[in-house]
mmCIF file of C-alpha atoms and ligand atoms in Angstrom:
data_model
loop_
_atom_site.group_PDB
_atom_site.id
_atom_site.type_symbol
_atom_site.label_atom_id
_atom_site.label_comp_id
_atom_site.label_asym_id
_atom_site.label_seq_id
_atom_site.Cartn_x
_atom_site.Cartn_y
_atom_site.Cartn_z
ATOM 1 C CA UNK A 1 56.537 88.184 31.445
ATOM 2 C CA UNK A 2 56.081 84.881 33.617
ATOM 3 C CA UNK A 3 54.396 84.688 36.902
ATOM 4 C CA UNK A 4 57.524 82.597 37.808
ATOM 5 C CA UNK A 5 60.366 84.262 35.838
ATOM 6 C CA UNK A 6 64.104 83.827 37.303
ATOM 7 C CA UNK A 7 62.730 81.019 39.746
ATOM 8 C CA UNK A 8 63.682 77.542 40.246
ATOM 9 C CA UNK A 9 61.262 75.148 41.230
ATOM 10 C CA UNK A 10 60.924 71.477 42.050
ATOM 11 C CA UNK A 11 57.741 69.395 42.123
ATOM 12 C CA UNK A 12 57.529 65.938 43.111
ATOM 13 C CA UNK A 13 55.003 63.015 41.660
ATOM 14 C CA UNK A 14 55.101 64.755 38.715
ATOM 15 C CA UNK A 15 55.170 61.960 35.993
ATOM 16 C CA UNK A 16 51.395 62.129 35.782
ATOM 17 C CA UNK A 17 48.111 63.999 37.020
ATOM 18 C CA UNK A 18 48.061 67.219 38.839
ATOM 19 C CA UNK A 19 51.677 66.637 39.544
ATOM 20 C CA UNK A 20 52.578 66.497 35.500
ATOM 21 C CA UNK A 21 50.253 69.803 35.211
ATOM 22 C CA UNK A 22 52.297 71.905 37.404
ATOM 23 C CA UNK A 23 55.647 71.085 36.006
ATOM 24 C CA UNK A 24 54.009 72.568 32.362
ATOM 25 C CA UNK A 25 52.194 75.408 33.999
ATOM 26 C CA UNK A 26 55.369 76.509 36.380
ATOM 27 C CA UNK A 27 57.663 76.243 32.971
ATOM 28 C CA UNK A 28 55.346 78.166 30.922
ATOM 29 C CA UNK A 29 55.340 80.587 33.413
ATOM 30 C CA UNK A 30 59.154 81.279 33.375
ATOM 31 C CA UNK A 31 60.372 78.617 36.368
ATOM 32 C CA UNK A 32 63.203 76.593 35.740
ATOM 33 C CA UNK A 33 61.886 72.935 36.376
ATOM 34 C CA UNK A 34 63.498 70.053 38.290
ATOM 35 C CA UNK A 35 60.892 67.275 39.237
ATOM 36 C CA UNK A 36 60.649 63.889 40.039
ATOM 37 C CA UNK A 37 58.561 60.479 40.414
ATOM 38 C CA UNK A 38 58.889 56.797 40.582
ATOM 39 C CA UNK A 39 57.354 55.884 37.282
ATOM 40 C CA UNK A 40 60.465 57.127 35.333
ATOM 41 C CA UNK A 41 59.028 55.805 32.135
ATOM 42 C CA UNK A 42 56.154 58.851 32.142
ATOM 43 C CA UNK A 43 58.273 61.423 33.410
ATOM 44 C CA UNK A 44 61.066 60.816 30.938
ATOM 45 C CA UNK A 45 58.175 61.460 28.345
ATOM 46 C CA UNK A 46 57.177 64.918 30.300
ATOM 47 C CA UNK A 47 60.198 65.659 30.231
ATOM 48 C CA UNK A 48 60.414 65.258 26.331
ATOM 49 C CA UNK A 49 57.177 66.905 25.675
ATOM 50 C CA UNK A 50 58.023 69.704 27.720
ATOM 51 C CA UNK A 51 61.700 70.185 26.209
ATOM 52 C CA UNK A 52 59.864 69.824 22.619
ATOM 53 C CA UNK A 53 57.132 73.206 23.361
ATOM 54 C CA UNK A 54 60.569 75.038 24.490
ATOM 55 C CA UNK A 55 60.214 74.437 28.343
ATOM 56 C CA UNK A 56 63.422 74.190 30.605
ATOM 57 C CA UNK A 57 62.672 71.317 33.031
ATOM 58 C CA UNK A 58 64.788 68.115 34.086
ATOM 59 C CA UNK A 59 63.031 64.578 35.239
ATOM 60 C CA UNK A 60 65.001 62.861 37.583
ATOM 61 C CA UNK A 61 63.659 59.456 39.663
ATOM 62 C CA UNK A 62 62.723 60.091 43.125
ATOM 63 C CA UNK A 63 60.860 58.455 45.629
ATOM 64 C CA UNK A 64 59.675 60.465 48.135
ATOM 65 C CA UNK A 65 59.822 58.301 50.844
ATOM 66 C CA UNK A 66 63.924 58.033 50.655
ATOM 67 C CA UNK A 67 66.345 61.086 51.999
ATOM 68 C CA UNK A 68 69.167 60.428 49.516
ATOM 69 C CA UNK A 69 66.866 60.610 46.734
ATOM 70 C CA UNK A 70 65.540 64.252 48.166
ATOM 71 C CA UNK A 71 69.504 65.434 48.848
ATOM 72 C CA UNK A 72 70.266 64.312 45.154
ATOM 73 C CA UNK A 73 66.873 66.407 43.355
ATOM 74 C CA UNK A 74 67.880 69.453 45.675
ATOM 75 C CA UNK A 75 71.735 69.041 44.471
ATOM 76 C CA UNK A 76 70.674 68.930 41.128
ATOM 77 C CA UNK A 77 68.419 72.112 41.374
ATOM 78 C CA UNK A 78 71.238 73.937 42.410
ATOM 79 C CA UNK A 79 73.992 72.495 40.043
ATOM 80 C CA UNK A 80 71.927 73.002 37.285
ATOM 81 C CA UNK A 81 70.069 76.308 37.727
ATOM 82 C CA UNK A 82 72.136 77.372 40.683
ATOM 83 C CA UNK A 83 68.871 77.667 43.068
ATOM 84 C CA UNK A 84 65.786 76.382 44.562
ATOM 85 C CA UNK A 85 62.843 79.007 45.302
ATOM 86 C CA UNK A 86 59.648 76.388 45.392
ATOM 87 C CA UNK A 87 58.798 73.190 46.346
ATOM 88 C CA UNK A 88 55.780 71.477 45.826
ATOM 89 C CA UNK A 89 55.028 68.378 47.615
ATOM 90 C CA UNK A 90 52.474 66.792 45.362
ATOM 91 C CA UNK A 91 53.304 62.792 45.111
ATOM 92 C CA UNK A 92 50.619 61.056 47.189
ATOM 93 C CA UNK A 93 48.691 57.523 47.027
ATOM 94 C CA UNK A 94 45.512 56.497 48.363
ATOM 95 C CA UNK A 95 44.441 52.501 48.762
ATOM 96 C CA UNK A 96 43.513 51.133 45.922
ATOM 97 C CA UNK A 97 40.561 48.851 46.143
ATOM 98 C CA UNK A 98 39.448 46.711 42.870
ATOM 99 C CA UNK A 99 36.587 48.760 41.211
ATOM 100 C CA UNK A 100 37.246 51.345 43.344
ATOM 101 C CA UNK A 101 34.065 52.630 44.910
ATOM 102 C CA UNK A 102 33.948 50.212 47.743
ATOM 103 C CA UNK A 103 34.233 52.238 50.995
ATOM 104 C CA UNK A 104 37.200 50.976 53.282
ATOM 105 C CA UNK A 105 36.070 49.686 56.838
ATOM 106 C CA UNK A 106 39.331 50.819 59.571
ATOM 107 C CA UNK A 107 38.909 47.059 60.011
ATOM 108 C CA UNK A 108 39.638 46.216 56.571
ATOM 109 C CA UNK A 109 43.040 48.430 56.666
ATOM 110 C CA UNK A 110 46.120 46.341 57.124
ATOM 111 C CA UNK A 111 49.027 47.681 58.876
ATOM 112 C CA UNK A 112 50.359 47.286 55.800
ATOM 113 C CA UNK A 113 48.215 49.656 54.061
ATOM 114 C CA UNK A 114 48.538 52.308 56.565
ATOM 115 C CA UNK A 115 52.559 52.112 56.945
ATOM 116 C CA UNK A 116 52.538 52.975 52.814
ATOM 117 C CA UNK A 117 49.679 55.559 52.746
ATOM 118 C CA UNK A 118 51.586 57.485 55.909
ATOM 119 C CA UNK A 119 55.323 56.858 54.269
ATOM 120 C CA UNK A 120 54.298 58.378 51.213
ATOM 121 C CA UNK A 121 51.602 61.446 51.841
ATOM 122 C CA UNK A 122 53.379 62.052 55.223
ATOM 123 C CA UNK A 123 56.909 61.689 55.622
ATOM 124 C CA UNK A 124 57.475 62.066 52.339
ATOM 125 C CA UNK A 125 56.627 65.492 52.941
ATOM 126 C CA UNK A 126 58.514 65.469 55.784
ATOM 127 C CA UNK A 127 61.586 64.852 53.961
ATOM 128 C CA UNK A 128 61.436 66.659 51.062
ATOM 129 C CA UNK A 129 61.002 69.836 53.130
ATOM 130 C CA UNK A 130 64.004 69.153 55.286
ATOM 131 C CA UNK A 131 66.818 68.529 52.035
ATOM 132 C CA UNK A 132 64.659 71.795 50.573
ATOM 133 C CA UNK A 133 65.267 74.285 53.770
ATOM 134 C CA UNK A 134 68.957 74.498 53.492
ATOM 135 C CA UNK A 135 68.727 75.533 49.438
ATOM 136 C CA UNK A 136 65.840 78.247 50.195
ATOM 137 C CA UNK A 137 67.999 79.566 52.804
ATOM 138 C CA UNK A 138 71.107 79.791 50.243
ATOM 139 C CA UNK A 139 68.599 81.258 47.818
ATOM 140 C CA UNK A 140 67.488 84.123 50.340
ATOM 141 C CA UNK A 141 63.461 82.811 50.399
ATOM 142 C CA UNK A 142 61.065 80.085 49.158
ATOM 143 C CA UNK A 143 57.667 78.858 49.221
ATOM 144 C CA UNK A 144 56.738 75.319 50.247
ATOM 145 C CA UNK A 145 53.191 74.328 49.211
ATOM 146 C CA UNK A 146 51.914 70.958 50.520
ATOM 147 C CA UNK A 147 49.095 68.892 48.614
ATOM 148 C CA UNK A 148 46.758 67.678 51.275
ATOM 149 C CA UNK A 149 43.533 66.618 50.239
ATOM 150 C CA UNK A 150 39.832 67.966 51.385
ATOM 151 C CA UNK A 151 40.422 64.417 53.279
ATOM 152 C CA UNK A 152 42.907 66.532 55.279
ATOM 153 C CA UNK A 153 39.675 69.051 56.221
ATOM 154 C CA UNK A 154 37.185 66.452 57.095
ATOM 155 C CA UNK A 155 36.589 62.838 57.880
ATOM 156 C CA UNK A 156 35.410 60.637 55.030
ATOM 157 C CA UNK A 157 34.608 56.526 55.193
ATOM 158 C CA UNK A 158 35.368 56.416 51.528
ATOM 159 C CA UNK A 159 39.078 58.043 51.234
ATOM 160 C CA UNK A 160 40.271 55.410 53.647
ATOM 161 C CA UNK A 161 41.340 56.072 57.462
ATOM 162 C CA UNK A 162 45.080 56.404 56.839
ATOM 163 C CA UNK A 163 44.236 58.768 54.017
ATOM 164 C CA UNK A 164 42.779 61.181 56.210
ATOM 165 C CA UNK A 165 45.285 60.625 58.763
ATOM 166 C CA UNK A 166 48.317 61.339 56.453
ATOM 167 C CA UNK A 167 46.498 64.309 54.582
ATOM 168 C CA UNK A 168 45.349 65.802 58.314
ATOM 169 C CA UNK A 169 49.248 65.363 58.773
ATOM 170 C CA UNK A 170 50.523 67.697 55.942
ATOM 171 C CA UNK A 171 47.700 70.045 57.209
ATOM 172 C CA UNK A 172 49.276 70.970 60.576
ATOM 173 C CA UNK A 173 53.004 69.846 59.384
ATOM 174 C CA UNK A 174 52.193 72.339 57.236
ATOM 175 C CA UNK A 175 51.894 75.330 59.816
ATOM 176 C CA UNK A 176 54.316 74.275 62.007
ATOM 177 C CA UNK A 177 56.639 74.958 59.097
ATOM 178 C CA UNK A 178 55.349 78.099 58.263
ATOM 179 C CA UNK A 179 55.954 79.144 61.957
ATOM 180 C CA UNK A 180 59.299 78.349 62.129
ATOM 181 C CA UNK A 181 60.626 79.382 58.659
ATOM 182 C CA UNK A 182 58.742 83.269 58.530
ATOM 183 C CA UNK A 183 61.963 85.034 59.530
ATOM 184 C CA UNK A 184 63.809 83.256 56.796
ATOM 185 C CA UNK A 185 61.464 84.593 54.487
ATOM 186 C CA UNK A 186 60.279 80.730 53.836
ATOM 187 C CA UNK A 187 56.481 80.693 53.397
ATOM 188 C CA UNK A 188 54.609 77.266 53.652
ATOM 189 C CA UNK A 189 51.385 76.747 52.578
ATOM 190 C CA UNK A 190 48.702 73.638 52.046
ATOM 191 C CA UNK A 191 46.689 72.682 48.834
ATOM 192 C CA UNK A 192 43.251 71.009 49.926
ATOM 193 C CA UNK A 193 41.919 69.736 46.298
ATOM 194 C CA UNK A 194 38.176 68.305 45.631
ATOM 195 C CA UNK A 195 37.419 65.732 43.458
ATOM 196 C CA UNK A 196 40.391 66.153 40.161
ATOM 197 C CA UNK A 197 40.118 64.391 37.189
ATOM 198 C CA UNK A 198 43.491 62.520 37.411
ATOM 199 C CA UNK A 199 44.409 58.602 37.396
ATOM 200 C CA UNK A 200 44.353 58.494 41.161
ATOM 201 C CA UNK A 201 40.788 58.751 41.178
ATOM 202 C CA UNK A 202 39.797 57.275 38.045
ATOM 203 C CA UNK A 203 38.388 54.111 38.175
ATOM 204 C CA UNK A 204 36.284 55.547 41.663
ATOM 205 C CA UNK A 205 34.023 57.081 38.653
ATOM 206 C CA UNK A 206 34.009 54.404 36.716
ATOM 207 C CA UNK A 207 30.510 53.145 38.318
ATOM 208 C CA UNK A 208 28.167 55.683 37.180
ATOM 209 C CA UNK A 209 26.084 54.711 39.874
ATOM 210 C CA UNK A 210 28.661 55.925 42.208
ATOM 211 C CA UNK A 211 29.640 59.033 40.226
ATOM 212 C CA UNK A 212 26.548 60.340 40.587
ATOM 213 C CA UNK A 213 26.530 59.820 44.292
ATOM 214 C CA UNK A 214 30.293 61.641 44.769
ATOM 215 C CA UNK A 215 28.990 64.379 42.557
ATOM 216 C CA UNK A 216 25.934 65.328 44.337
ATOM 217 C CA UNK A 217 28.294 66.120 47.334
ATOM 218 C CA UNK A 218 30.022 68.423 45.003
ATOM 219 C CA UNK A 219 28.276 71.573 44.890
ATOM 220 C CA UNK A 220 29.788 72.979 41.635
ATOM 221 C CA UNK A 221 28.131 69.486 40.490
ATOM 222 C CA UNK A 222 31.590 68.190 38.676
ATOM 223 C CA UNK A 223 34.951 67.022 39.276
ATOM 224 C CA UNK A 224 37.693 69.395 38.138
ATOM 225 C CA UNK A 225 40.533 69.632 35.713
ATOM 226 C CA UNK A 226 44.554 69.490 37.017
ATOM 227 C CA UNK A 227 44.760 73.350 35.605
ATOM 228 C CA UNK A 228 42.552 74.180 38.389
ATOM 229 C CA UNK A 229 44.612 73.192 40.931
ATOM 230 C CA UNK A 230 47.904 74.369 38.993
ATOM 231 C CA UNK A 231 46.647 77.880 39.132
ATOM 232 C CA UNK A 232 46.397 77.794 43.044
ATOM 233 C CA UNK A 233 49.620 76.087 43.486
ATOM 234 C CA UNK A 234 50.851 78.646 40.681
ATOM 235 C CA UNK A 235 49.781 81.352 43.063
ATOM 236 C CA UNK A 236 51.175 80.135 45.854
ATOM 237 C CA UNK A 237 55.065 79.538 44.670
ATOM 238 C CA UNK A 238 54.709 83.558 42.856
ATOM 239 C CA UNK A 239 55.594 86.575 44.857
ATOM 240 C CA UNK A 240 51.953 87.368 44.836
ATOM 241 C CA UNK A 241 51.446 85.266 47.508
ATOM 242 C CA UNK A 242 54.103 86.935 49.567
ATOM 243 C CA UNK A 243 52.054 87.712 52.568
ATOM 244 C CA UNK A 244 50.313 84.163 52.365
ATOM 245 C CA UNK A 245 51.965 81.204 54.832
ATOM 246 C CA UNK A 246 50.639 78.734 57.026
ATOM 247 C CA UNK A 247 47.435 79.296 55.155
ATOM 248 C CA UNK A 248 45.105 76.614 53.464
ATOM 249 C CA UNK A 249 43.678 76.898 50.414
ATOM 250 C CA UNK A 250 40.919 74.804 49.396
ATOM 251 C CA UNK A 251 40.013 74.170 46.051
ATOM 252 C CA UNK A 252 37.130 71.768 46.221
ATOM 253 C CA UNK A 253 33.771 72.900 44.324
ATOM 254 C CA UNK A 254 32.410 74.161 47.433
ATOM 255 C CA UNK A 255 32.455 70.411 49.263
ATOM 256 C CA UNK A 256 33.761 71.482 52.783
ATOM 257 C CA UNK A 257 31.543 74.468 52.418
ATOM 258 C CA UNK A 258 28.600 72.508 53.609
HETATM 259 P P1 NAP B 301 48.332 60.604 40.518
HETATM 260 O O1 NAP B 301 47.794 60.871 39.160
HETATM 261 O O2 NAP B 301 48.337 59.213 41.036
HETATM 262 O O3 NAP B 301 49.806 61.241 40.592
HETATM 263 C C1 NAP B 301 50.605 61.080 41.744
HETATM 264 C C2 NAP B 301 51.979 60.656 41.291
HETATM 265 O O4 NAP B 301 52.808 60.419 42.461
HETATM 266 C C3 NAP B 301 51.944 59.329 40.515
HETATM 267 O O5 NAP B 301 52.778 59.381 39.395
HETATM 268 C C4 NAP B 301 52.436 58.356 41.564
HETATM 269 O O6 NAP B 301 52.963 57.136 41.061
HETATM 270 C C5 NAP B 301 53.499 59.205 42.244
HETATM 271 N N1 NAP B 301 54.024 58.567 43.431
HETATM 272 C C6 NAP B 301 53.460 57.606 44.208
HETATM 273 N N2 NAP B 301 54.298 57.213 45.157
HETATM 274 C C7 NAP B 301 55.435 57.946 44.994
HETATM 275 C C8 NAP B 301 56.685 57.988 45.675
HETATM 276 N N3 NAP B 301 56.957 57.170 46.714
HETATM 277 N N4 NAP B 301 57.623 58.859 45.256
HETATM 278 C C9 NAP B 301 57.378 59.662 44.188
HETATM 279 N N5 NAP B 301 56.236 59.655 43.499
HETATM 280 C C10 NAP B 301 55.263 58.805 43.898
HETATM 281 O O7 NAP B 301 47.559 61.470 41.608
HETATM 282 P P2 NAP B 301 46.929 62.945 41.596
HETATM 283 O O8 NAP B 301 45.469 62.769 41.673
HETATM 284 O O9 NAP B 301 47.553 63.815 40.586
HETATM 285 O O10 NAP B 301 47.414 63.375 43.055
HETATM 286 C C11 NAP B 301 48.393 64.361 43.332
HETATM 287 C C12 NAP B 301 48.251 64.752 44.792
HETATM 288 O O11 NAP B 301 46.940 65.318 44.994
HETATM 289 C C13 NAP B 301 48.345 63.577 45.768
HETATM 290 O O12 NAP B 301 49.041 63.970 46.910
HETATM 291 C C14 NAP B 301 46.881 63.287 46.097
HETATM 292 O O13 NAP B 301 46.741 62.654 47.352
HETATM 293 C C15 NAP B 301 46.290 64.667 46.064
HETATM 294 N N6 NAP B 301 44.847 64.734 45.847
HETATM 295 C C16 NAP B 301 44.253 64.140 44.765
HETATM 296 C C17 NAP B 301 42.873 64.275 44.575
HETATM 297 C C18 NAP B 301 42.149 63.700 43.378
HETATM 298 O O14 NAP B 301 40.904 63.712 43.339
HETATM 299 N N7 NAP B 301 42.824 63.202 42.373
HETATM 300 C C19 NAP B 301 42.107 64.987 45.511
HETATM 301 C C20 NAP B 301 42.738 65.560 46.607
HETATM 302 C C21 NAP B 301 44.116 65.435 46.766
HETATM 303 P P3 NAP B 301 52.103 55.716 41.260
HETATM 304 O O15 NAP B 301 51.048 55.743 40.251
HETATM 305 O O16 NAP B 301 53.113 54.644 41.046
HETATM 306 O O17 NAP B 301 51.528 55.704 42.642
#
């Protein structure tokens, strides 16, 4: 039996990374599967991989940042497997900066930069929740779980100002949703992941020099796999976390610990 069994789920950013993780783990765990991204290429090939182990999900192109693309993942949720029970808000960006170790001086940051990093991590989350509210209320329930960052937790020079800002965002958007959805039985958590081996952060490793440095701050002295988020945001969208909203759970190798 699945953790997820007779549940319909959709997950955005999910071409790649921690994204592409939970749309295998939520399908192997009995969800139906609807998720989206902007690098249709990769997700067409998740899609394929998935459909080829047995796995009942559907890639469609969205970009977070635009409502009609939300409304048309949510309407094809429903037409297709009549429901939506879980959302998770995963797509995100952070600045890019060539070799990227460099930290990011607030006086560096274009307007620019910022009006992308906040469009995508933050009302991108925004939106998605408002097209999903009106299918978990059809479907009787839901869970919402919002990937913020440990840069949502705590200041930090080198994830970039308007990183923080936007992941701080989802933190409290996150509870204020939680609030106001509890007597619909819609519960809304946030995700605060470490350091995750995924593209994203890539090439900030690439400098050993700097590795080193970013893993002595990491107590569990590594960076972790996408599974070990999955299983959190796993737990989240089950009934086993039926008691849990507005909560946040950090999954970080004991970095805000300190
Ligand atoms: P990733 O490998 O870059 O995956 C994120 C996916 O979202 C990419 O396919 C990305 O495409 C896509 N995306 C970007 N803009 C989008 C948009 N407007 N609409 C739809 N999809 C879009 O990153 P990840 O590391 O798995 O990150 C997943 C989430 O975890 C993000 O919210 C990130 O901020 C958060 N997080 C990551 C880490 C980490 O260490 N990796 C730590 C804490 C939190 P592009 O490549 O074109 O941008």
């Amino acid at each position: 039996m699945g953790r997820l069994d007779g549940k319909v789920a959709i997950i955005s950013g999910g071409a790649r990374g921690m994204g592409a993780e939970e749309v295998n783990l939520f399908a192997k765990e009995g969800a139906k599967v609807v998720f989206g991204d902007i690098l249709d290429d990769l997700g067409q090939q998740v899609e394929a991989d998935c459909r080829e182990a047995g796995l009942d999900v559907a890639y469609t192109h969205l970009d977070v940042t635009v409502e009609s693309d939300w409304e048309a993942i949510v309407a094809l949720a429903e037409e297709r497997y009549g429901r939506l029970d879980a959302l998770v808000n995963n797509a995100g960006i952070s600045i890019s900066v060539e070799g990227g170790a460099r930290n990011i001086s607030l006086e560096d940051t274009s307007e620019e930069q910022w009006d992308r990093v906040m469009d995508i991590n933050s009302k991108g989350v925004f939106l998605g929740t408002k097209a999903a509210i009106p299918a978990m209320r059809r479907a009787g329930g839901g869970s919402i779980i919002n990937i913020s960052s440990i840069a949502g937790l705590s200041g930090a020079w080198s994830r970039s100002h308007p990183y923080n800002a936007s992941k701080g965002a989802v933190r409290l958007f996150t509870k204020a949703t939680a609030i106001q959805y509890a007597r619909e039985g819609i519960r809304c958590n946030s995700v605060h992941p470490g350091p995750i081996m995924t593209p994203m952060s890539a090439s900030t490793y690439d400098d050993p020099e700097v590795a080193a440095q970013r893993l002595a701050l990491v107590p569990l002295g590594r960076r972790a796999h996408p599974i070990e988020v999955a299983y959190g945001v796993l737990y989240l969208a089950s009934d086993e976390a039926s008691f849990v909203t507005g909560a946040e759970l950090v999954i970080d190798g004991g970095c805000v610990a300190q």
